[in-house]
Short mmCIF file of C-alpha atoms and ligand atoms in Angstrom, two decimals:
data_model
loop_
_atom_site.label_atom_id
_atom_site.label_comp_id
_atom_site.label_asym_id
_atom_site.label_seq_id
_atom_site.Cartn_x
_atom_site.Cartn_y
_atom_site.Cartn_z
CA UNK A 1 5.33 -11.12 4.51
CA UNK A 2 3.73 -7.77 3.87
CA UNK A 3 2.59 -7.03 0.32
CA UNK A 4 3.91 -3.51 0.69
CA UNK A 5 6.96 -3.74 2.95
CA UNK A 6 8.32 -0.31 2.07
CA UNK A 7 5.29 1.81 2.94
CA UNK A 8 5.94 5.20 4.41
CA UNK A 9 4.19 8.51 4.79
CA UNK A 10 5.41 10.91 2.11
CA UNK A 11 3.75 14.32 2.35
CA UNK A 12 0.57 16.15 3.36
CA UNK A 13 -0.38 18.64 0.67
CA UNK A 14 -2.64 21.62 1.30
CA UNK A 15 -2.25 22.69 -2.32
CA UNK A 16 -1.21 21.08 -5.60
CA UNK A 17 2.26 22.69 -5.58
CA UNK A 18 3.07 20.44 -2.63
CA UNK A 19 2.23 17.23 -4.50
CA UNK A 20 5.20 14.90 -5.02
CA UNK A 21 6.84 14.50 -8.45
CA UNK A 22 4.46 13.03 -11.01
CA UNK A 23 6.31 9.77 -11.67
CA UNK A 24 5.38 6.11 -11.39
CA UNK A 25 1.88 5.02 -10.38
CA UNK A 26 -0.56 6.31 -7.84
CA UNK A 27 -4.01 5.32 -6.64
CA UNK A 28 -6.43 7.74 -5.00
CA UNK A 29 -8.54 6.69 -1.98
CA UNK A 30 -11.69 8.67 -1.34
CA UNK A 31 -14.97 8.50 0.54
CA UNK A 32 -17.36 10.35 2.76
CA UNK A 33 -16.09 11.35 6.19
CA UNK A 34 -16.32 8.54 8.71
CA UNK A 35 -16.86 5.87 6.07
CA UNK A 36 -13.82 3.92 7.31
CA UNK A 37 -11.24 5.19 4.80
CA UNK A 38 -8.32 5.54 7.23
CA UNK A 39 -9.06 2.14 8.70
CA UNK A 40 -9.20 0.66 5.19
CA UNK A 41 -5.85 2.18 4.17
CA UNK A 42 -4.22 0.93 7.36
CA UNK A 43 -5.64 -2.57 6.88
CA UNK A 44 -4.75 -2.82 3.19
CA UNK A 45 -1.21 -1.56 3.75
CA UNK A 46 -0.90 -3.56 6.97
CA UNK A 47 0.38 -0.53 8.83
CA UNK A 48 -1.50 0.15 12.00
CA UNK A 49 -1.88 3.90 12.55
CA UNK A 50 -0.41 4.96 9.20
CA UNK A 51 -3.47 6.85 8.05
CA UNK A 52 -4.76 8.35 11.25
CA UNK A 53 -8.14 7.02 12.29
CA UNK A 54 -9.74 10.29 13.23
CA UNK A 55 -12.67 10.46 15.57
CA UNK A 56 -13.64 13.91 14.31
CA UNK A 57 -15.35 13.62 10.93
CA UNK A 58 -14.09 16.04 8.32
CA UNK A 59 -11.13 17.30 10.29
CA UNK A 60 -8.55 16.38 7.75
CA UNK A 61 -8.43 18.74 4.80
CA UNK A 62 -5.10 17.69 3.43
CA UNK A 63 -4.21 15.29 0.66
CA UNK A 64 -1.87 12.71 2.16
CA UNK A 65 0.55 10.79 -0.04
CA UNK A 66 1.95 7.44 1.07
CA UNK A 67 4.90 5.87 -0.65
CA UNK A 68 4.49 2.13 -1.27
CA UNK A 69 8.04 1.81 -2.54
CA UNK A 70 9.15 1.67 -6.16
CA UNK A 71 7.51 4.95 -7.23
CA UNK A 72 4.06 3.71 -6.26
CA UNK A 73 1.83 5.87 -4.12
CA UNK A 74 -1.49 6.01 -2.39
CA UNK A 75 -3.23 9.38 -2.35
CA UNK A 76 -5.54 9.74 0.63
CA UNK A 77 -8.11 12.42 -0.27
CA UNK A 78 -9.96 14.44 2.37
CA UNK A 79 -13.26 12.91 3.44
CA UNK A 80 -16.23 14.72 1.91
CA UNK A 81 -19.85 15.24 2.78
CA UNK A 82 -19.25 16.76 6.18
CA UNK A 83 -22.31 18.98 6.49
CA UNK A 84 -20.87 21.48 8.98
CA UNK A 85 -18.38 22.99 6.55
CA UNK A 86 -19.61 22.66 2.98
CA UNK A 87 -18.17 25.95 1.74
CA UNK A 88 -14.70 25.41 3.21
CA UNK A 89 -14.85 21.93 1.82
CA UNK A 90 -15.73 23.07 -1.67
CA UNK A 91 -13.02 25.72 -1.75
CA UNK A 92 -10.21 23.43 -0.65
CA UNK A 93 -11.40 20.28 -2.36
CA UNK A 94 -12.00 21.47 -5.92
CA UNK A 95 -8.48 22.70 -6.79
CA UNK A 96 -6.83 19.71 -5.14
CA UNK A 97 -8.91 17.14 -6.90
CA UNK A 98 -8.76 19.04 -10.17
CA UNK A 99 -4.96 19.02 -10.09
CA UNK A 100 -4.82 15.40 -9.05
CA UNK A 101 -6.74 14.27 -12.11
CA UNK A 102 -4.15 15.94 -14.34
CA UNK A 103 -1.38 13.73 -13.01
CA UNK A 104 0.00 11.18 -15.45
CA UNK A 105 0.76 8.80 -12.60
CA UNK A 106 -2.85 8.60 -11.44
CA UNK A 107 -4.09 5.14 -12.40
CA UNK A 108 -7.15 4.54 -10.33
CA UNK A 109 -9.66 5.47 -7.69
CA UNK A 110 -10.58 3.30 -4.74
CA UNK A 111 -13.87 4.69 -3.50
CA UNK A 112 -15.09 3.71 -0.07
CA UNK A 113 -18.84 3.63 0.42
CA UNK A 114 -20.69 2.57 3.56
CA UNK A 115 -22.27 -0.80 2.78
CA UNK A 116 -25.35 0.15 4.80
CA UNK A 117 -25.98 3.32 2.81
CA UNK A 118 -24.80 2.48 -0.69
CA UNK A 119 -23.66 4.91 -3.39
CA UNK A 120 -24.83 8.46 -2.71
CA UNK A 121 -24.80 11.54 -4.96
CA UNK A 122 -21.43 12.79 -3.60
CA UNK A 123 -19.93 9.39 -4.35
CA UNK A 124 -21.39 9.55 -7.84
CA UNK A 125 -19.66 12.89 -8.38
CA UNK A 126 -16.34 11.27 -7.65
CA UNK A 127 -17.06 8.32 -9.91
CA UNK A 128 -17.83 10.83 -12.64
CA UNK A 129 -14.59 12.68 -11.84
CA UNK A 130 -12.66 9.45 -12.40
CA UNK A 131 -14.60 8.49 -15.51
CA UNK A 132 -13.92 11.86 -17.09
CA UNK A 133 -10.23 11.14 -16.80
CA UNK A 134 -10.83 8.60 -19.55
CA UNK A 135 -9.45 5.21 -20.47
CA UNK A 136 -6.75 3.72 -18.32
CA UNK A 137 -8.36 5.07 -15.14
CA UNK A 138 -9.78 2.26 -13.04
CA UNK A 139 -12.43 2.53 -10.36
CA UNK A 140 -12.94 0.09 -7.49
CA UNK A 141 -15.51 0.36 -4.70
CA UNK A 142 -15.13 -0.96 -1.19
CA UNK A 143 -18.50 -1.43 0.52
CA UNK A 144 -17.22 -0.73 4.02
CA UNK A 145 -18.29 -1.94 7.47
CA UNK A 146 -19.91 -5.01 5.92
CA UNK A 147 -19.66 -6.65 9.36
CA UNK A 148 -22.73 -4.58 10.25
CA UNK A 149 -24.83 -6.41 7.66
CA UNK A 150 -26.32 -9.88 7.68
CA UNK A 151 -25.19 -12.17 4.91
CA UNK A 152 -28.30 -11.50 2.84
CA UNK A 153 -28.11 -7.74 3.39
CA UNK A 154 -24.48 -7.86 2.28
CA UNK A 155 -25.31 -9.71 -0.95
CA UNK A 156 -28.11 -7.25 -1.60
CA UNK A 157 -25.76 -4.27 -1.06
CA UNK A 158 -23.26 -5.80 -3.47
CA UNK A 159 -25.91 -6.52 -6.07
CA UNK A 160 -27.36 -3.02 -5.88
CA UNK A 161 -23.95 -1.35 -6.15
CA UNK A 162 -23.07 -3.49 -9.17
CA UNK A 163 -26.29 -2.63 -10.89
CA UNK A 164 -25.82 1.08 -10.16
CA UNK A 165 -22.25 1.05 -11.49
CA UNK A 166 -23.30 -0.57 -14.79
CA UNK A 167 -19.89 -2.12 -15.32
CA UNK A 168 -17.91 1.11 -15.00
CA UNK A 169 -16.27 -0.02 -11.77
CA UNK A 170 -15.50 -3.14 -9.80
CA UNK A 171 -16.93 -3.54 -6.31
CA UNK A 172 -16.42 -5.72 -3.24
CA UNK A 173 -17.52 -6.07 0.37
CA UNK A 174 -15.03 -4.82 2.92
CA UNK A 175 -14.64 -4.79 6.68
CA UNK A 176 -11.59 -4.03 8.76
CA UNK A 177 -13.41 -5.42 11.78
CA UNK A 178 -13.89 -8.99 10.54
CA UNK A 179 -11.23 -8.65 7.81
CA UNK A 180 -13.61 -9.20 4.89
CA UNK A 181 -12.06 -8.40 1.53
CA UNK A 182 -8.68 -7.13 2.66
CA UNK A 183 -6.75 -9.52 0.42
CA UNK A 184 -9.00 -8.76 -2.52
CA UNK A 185 -8.34 -5.03 -2.11
CA UNK A 186 -4.61 -5.66 -1.80
CA UNK A 187 -4.65 -7.60 -5.06
CA UNK A 188 -6.39 -4.70 -6.82
CA UNK A 189 -3.81 -2.23 -5.55
CA UNK A 190 -0.93 -4.47 -6.49
CA UNK A 191 -2.28 -5.06 -9.98
CA UNK A 192 -3.05 -1.39 -10.66
CA UNK A 193 0.40 -0.24 -9.63
CA UNK A 194 2.31 -2.80 -11.67
CA UNK A 195 4.76 -1.51 -14.19
CA UNK A 196 3.26 -1.18 -17.65
CA UNK A 197 6.44 -2.30 -19.38
CA UNK A 198 9.91 -3.36 -18.26
CA UNK A 199 11.45 0.02 -19.13
CA UNK A 200 9.08 1.84 -16.77
CA UNK A 201 10.40 2.84 -13.41
CA UNK A 202 13.89 1.44 -14.01
CA UNK A 203 15.04 3.11 -10.83
CA UNK A 204 13.09 0.64 -8.74
CA UNK A 205 14.90 -2.50 -9.83
CA UNK A 206 14.93 -4.71 -6.77
CA UNK A 207 11.78 -3.29 -5.25
CA UNK A 208 9.03 -5.79 -4.51
P1 LIG B 1 -12.61 7.87 7.87
O1 LIG B 1 -13.15 9.11 8.48
O2 LIG B 1 -13.34 7.52 6.62
O3 LIG B 1 -11.13 7.83 7.72
O4 LIG B 1 -13.04 6.66 8.86
P2 LIG B 1 -12.23 5.97 10.04
O5 LIG B 1 -11.31 4.92 9.51
O6 LIG B 1 -11.66 7.03 10.93
O7 LIG B 1 -13.43 5.20 10.77
C1 LIG B 1 -14.57 5.87 11.21
C2 LIG B 1 -15.25 5.05 12.27
O8 LIG B 1 -15.73 3.82 11.72
C3 LIG B 1 -14.32 4.67 13.43
O9 LIG B 1 -15.05 4.72 14.63
C4 LIG B 1 -13.93 3.24 13.11
O10 LIG B 1 -13.61 2.49 14.25
C5 LIG B 1 -15.18 2.72 12.42
N1 LIG B 1 -14.86 1.65 11.45
C6 LIG B 1 -13.89 1.66 10.52
N2 LIG B 1 -13.88 0.52 9.81
C7 LIG B 1 -14.87 -0.26 10.31
C8 LIG B 1 -15.37 -1.58 10.00
O11 LIG B 1 -14.90 -2.30 9.11
N3 LIG B 1 -16.45 -2.02 10.73
C9 LIG B 1 -17.02 -1.27 11.72
N4 LIG B 1 -18.07 -1.79 12.35
N5 LIG B 1 -16.57 -0.03 12.05
C10 LIG B 1 -15.51 0.46 11.36
#
């Protein structure tokens, strides 16, 4: 049985006015272009082809919202760090991400970082973005493509990321190829999007 049986694509927003109503709970997914973000979203939501696995890094400049059912959403942010278009990237990215952080429903950031490369300055910027949102905002890192590492390299990558994060975020190994960490990531998503009290989201009675 799927953890998120009601998943569907909601909207692609080129600007904040196109964001869906700010109700319920949403989790942002972000990472450098080509880090494996679309593959991760598809694997976690168990929906093959939901978030398009693009072969052209940096092509997607839209913020995609996916409905998990019961007023819970995933926000798929455009991949960053694509060197060919830094100015375009900056101009479209800043207002979108600025507006996103203002949303009451935003509960957390899942940041995807290539396990072979570790946390880079652009990733740090996003961690800072999430931290500035203040208490109640959670941060979780997926160290992607961990299938490319040996067991000892993988433990080293995990150790280094943990030490760099200094307790401000949780972190795990992740691979869609050998299915490392998919259940762990699903648990995080499920927990973060739970209702805070029984009166929240009354309209979803009966949802999973
Ligand atoms: P995005 O640009 O961050 O959305 O990344 P994609 O999901 O489109 O993946 C980028 C490339 O990495 C594709 O060629 C994928 O097949 C590959 N990829 C994604 N996840 C994994 C993984 O877990 N292991 C390996 N080895 N490759 C992966």
